[in-house]
PDB file of C-alpha atoms in Angstrom:
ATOM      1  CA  UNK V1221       0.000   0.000   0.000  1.00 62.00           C
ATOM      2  CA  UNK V1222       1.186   3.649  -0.890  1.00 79.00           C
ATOM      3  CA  UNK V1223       2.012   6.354   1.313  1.00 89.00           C
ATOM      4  CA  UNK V1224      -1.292   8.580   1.596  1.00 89.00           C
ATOM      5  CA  UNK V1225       1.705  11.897   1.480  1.00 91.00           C
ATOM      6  CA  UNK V1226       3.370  10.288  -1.930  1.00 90.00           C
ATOM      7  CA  UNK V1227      -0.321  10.082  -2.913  1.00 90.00           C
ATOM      8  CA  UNK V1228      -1.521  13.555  -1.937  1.00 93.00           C
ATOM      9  CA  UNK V1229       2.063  14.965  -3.808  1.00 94.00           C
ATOM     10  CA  UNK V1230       0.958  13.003  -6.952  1.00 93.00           C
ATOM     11  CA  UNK V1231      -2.432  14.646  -7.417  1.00 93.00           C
ATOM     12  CA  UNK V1232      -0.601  17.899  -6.459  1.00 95.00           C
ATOM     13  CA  UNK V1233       1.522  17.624  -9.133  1.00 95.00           C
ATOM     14  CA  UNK V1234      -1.698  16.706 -11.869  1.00 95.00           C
ATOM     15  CA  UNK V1235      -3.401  19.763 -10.455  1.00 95.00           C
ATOM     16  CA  UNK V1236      -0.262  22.215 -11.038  1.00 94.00           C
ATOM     17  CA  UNK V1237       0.338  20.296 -14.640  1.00 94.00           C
ATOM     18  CA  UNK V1238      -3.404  20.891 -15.598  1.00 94.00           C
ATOM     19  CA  UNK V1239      -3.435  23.986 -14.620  1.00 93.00           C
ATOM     20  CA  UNK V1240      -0.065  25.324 -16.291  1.00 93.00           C
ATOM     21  CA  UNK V1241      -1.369  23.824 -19.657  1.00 93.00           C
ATOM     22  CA  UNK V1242      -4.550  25.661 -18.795  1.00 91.00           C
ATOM     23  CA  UNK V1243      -2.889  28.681 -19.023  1.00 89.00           C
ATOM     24  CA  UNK V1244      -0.463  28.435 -21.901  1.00 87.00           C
ATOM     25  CA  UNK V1245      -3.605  27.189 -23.891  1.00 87.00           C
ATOM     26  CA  UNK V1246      -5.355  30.336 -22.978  1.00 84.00           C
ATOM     27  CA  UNK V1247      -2.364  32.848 -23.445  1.00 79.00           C
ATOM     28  CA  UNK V1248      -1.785  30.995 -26.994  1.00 77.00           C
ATOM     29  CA  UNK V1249      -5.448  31.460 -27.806  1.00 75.00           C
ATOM     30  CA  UNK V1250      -4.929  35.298 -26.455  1.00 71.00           C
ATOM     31  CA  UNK V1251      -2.426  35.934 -29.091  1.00 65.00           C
ATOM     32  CA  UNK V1252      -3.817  34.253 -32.004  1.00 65.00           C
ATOM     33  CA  UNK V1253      -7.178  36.308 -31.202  1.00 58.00           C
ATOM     34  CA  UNK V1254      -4.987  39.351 -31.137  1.00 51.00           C
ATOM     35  CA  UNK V1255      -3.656  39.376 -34.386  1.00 45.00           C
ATOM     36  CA  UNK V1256      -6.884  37.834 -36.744  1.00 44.00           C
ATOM     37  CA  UNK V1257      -9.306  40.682 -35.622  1.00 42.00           C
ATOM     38  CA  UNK V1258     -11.129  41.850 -38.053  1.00 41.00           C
ATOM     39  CA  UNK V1259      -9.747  44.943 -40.361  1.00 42.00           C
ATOM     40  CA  UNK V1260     -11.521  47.867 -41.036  1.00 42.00           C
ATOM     41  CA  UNK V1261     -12.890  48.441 -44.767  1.00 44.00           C
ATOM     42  CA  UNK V1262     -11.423  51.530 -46.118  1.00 43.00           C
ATOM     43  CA  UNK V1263     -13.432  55.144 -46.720  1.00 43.00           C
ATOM     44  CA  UNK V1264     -11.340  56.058 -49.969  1.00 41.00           C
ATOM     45  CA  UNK V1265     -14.148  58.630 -51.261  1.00 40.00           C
ATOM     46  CA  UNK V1266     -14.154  62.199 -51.416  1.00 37.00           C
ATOM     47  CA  UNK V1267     -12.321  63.132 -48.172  1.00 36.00           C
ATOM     48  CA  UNK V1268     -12.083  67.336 -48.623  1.00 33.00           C
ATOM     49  CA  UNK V1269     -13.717  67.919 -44.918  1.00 35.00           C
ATOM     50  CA  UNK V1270     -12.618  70.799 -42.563  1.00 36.00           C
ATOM     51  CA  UNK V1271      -8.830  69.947 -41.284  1.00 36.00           C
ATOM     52  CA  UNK V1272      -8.558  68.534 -37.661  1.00 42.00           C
ATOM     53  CA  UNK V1273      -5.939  69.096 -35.179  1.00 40.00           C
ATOM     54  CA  UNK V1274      -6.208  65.022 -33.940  1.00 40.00           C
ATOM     55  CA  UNK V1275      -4.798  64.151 -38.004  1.00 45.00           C
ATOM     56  CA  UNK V1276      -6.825  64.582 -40.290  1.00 47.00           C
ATOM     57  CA  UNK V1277      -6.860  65.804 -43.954  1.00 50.00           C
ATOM     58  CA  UNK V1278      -7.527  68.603 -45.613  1.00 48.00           C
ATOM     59  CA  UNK V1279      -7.636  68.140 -49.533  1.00 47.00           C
ATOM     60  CA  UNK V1280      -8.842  71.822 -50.138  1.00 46.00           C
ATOM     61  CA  UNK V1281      -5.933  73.543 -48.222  1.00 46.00           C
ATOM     62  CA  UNK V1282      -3.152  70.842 -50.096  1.00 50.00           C
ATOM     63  CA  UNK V1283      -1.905  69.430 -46.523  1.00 53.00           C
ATOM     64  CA  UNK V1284      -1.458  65.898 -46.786  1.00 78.00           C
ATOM     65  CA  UNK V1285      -0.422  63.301 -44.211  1.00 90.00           C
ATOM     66  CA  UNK V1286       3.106  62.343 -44.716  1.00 90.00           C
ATOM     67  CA  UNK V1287       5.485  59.544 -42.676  1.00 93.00           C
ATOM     68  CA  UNK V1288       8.690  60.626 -41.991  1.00 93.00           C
ATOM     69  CA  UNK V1289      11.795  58.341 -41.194  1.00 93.00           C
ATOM     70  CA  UNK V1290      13.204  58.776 -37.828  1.00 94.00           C
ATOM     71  CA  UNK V1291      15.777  55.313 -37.920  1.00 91.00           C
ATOM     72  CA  UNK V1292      15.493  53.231 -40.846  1.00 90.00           C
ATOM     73  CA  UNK V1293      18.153  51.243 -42.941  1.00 88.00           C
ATOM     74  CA  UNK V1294      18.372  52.107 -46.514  1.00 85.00           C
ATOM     75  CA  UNK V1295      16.701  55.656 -45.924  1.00 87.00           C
ATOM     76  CA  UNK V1296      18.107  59.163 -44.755  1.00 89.00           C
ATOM     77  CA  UNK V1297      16.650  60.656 -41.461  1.00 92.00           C
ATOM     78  CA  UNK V1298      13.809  63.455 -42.766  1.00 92.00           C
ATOM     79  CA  UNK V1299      12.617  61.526 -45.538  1.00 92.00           C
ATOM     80  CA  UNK V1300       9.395  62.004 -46.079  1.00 91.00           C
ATOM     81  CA  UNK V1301       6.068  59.111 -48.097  1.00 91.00           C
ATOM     82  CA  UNK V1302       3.335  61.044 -49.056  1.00 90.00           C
ATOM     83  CA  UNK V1303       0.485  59.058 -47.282  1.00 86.00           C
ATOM     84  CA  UNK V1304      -2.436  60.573 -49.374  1.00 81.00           C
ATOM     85  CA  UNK V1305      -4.156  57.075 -50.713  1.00 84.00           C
ATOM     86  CA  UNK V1306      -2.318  54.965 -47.883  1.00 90.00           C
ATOM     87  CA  UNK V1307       0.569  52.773 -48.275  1.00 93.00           C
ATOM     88  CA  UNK V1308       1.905  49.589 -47.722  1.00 93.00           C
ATOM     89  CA  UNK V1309       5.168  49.215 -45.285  1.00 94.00           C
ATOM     90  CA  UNK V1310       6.708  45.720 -45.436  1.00 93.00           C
ATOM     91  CA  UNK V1311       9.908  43.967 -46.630  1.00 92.00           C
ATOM     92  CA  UNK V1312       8.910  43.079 -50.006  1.00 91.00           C
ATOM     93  CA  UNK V1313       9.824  44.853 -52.845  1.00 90.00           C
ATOM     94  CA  UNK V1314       5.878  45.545 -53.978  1.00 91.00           C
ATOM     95  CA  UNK V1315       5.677  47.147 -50.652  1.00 91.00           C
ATOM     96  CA  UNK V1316       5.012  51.267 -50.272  1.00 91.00           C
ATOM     97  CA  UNK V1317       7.601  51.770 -48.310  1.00 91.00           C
ATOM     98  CA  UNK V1318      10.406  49.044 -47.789  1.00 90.00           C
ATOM     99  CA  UNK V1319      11.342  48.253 -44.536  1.00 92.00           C
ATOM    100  CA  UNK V1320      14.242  46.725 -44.330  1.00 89.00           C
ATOM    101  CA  UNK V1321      14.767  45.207 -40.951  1.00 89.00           C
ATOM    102  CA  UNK V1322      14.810  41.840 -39.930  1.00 89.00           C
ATOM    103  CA  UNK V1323      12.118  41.649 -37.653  1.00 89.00           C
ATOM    104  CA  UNK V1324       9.866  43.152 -40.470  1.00 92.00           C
ATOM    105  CA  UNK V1325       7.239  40.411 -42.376  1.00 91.00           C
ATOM    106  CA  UNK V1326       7.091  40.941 -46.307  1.00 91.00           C
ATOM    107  CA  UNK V1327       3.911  42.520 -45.594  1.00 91.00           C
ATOM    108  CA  UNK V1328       3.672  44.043 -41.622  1.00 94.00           C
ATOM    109  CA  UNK V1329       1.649  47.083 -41.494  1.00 95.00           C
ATOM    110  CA  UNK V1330      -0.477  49.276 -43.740  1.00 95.00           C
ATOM    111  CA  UNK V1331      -1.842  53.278 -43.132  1.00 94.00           C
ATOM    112  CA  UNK V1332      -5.134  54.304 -44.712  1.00 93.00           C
ATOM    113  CA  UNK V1333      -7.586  56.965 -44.783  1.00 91.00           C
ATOM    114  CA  UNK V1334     -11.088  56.651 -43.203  1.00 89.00           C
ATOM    115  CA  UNK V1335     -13.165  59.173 -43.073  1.00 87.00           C
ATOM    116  CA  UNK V1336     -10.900  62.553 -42.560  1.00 85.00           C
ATOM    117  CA  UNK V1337      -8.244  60.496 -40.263  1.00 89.00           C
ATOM    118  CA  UNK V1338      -5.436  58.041 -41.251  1.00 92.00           C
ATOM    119  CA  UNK V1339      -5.328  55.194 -39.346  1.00 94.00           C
ATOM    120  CA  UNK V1340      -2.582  51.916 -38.720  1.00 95.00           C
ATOM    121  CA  UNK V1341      -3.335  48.349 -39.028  1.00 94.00           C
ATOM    122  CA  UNK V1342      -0.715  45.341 -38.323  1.00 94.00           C
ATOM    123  CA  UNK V1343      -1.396  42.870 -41.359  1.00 92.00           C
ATOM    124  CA  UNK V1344      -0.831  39.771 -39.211  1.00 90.00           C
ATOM    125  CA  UNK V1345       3.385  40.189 -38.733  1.00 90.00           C
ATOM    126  CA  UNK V1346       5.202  38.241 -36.730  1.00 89.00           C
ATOM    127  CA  UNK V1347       6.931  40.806 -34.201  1.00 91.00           C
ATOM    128  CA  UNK V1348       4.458  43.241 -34.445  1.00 92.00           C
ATOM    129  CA  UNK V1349       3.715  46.930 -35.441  1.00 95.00           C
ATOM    130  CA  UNK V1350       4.599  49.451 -31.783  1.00 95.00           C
ATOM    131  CA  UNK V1351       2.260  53.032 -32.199  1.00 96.00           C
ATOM    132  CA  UNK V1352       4.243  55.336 -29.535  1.00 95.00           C
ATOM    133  CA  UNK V1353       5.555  52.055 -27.847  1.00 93.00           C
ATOM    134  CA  UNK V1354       2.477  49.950 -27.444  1.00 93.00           C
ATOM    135  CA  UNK V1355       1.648  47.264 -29.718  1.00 93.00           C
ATOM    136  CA  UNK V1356      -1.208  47.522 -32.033  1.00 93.00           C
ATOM    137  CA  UNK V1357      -3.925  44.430 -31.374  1.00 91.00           C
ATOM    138  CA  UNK V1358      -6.136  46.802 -34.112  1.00 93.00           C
ATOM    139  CA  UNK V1359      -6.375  49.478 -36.422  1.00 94.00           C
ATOM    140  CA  UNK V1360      -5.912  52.679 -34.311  1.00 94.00           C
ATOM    141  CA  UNK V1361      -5.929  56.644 -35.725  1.00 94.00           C
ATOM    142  CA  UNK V1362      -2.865  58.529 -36.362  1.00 93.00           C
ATOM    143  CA  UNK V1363      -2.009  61.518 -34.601  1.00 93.00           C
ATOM    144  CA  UNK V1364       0.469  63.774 -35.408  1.00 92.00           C
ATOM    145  CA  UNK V1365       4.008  63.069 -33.565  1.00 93.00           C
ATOM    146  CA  UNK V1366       3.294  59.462 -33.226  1.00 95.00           C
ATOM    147  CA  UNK V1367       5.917  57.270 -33.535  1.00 95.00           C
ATOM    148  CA  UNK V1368       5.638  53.904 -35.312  1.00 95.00           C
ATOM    149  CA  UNK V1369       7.982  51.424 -34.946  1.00 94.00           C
ATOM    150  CA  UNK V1370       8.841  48.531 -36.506  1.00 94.00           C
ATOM    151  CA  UNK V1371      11.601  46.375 -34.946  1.00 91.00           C
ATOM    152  CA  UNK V1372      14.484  49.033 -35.354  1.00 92.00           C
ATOM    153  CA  UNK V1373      12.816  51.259 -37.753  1.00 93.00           C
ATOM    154  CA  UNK V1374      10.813  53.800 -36.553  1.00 95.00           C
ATOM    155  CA  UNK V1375       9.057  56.558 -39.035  1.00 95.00           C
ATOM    156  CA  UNK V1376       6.678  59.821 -37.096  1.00 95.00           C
ATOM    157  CA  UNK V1377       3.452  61.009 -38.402  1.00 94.00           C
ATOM    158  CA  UNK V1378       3.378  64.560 -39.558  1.00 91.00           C
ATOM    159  CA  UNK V1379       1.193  66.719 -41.516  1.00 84.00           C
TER     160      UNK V1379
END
């Protein structure tokens, strides 16, 4: 017959085994919820509205959203993309603007108009899109002096 403690220290150990696959189940889940959200359908009509301080657009007065490169390889500091229909940022060469970093996916991030405002959407990367050091989990507006980042490239919004 078995020692009741050697018992008690086996079910112990079940219980703590459950439970930790328990949680890396649901932190798994978590993430891959994260990134497959739904994306939000572009607005790409007329857009000429009054201009907003919060980054919006102002077709009339011929201000137009623009990204400009704070620390990225193969482009100068200042650099400006004209974000006026949105653009594409990823490591492939059909991409807007290449990024060329390794912890950039061919395809990692997009910026698009809705409405007057631009707005950022991670296109299911690998490491992620950061808007002013947070990670995006969705498509969140543009404001100006934000900082994007992705992996060691980092580009502002201006207007």
């Amino acid at each position: 017959m078995q020692d009741p403690v050697a018992i008690l220290l086996k079910f112990g150990f079940l219980a703590v085994l459950f439970l930790f696959l328990l949680w890396v189940s649901r932190s798994a889940l978590r993430d891959v919820a994260g990134r497959g959200g739904a994306a939000i359908v572009d607005d790409t009509g007329p857009t000429a509205q009054p201009r907003d301080q919060r980054g919006g657009m102002d077709l009339q007065s011929g201000v137009f959203p623009r990204l400009e490169v704070i620390a990225a390889m193969g482009h100068e500091p200042g650099e400006e993309f004209d974000l006026n229909g949105g653009i594409t940022l990823g490591r492939a060469a059909s991409s807007d603007v290449t990024v060329d970093d390794p912890f950039a996916s061919a395809a990692h991030a997009r910026i698009f108009p809705r409405g007057q405002f631009m707005y950022i959407e991670d296109m299911g990367s690998t490491n992620g899109t950061f808007l002013n050091g947070r990670q995006l989990r969705k498509p969140e507006q543009l404001r100006v002096a934000d900082v994007v980042r992705i992996g060691d490239t980092e580009y502002r919004y201006q207007e």
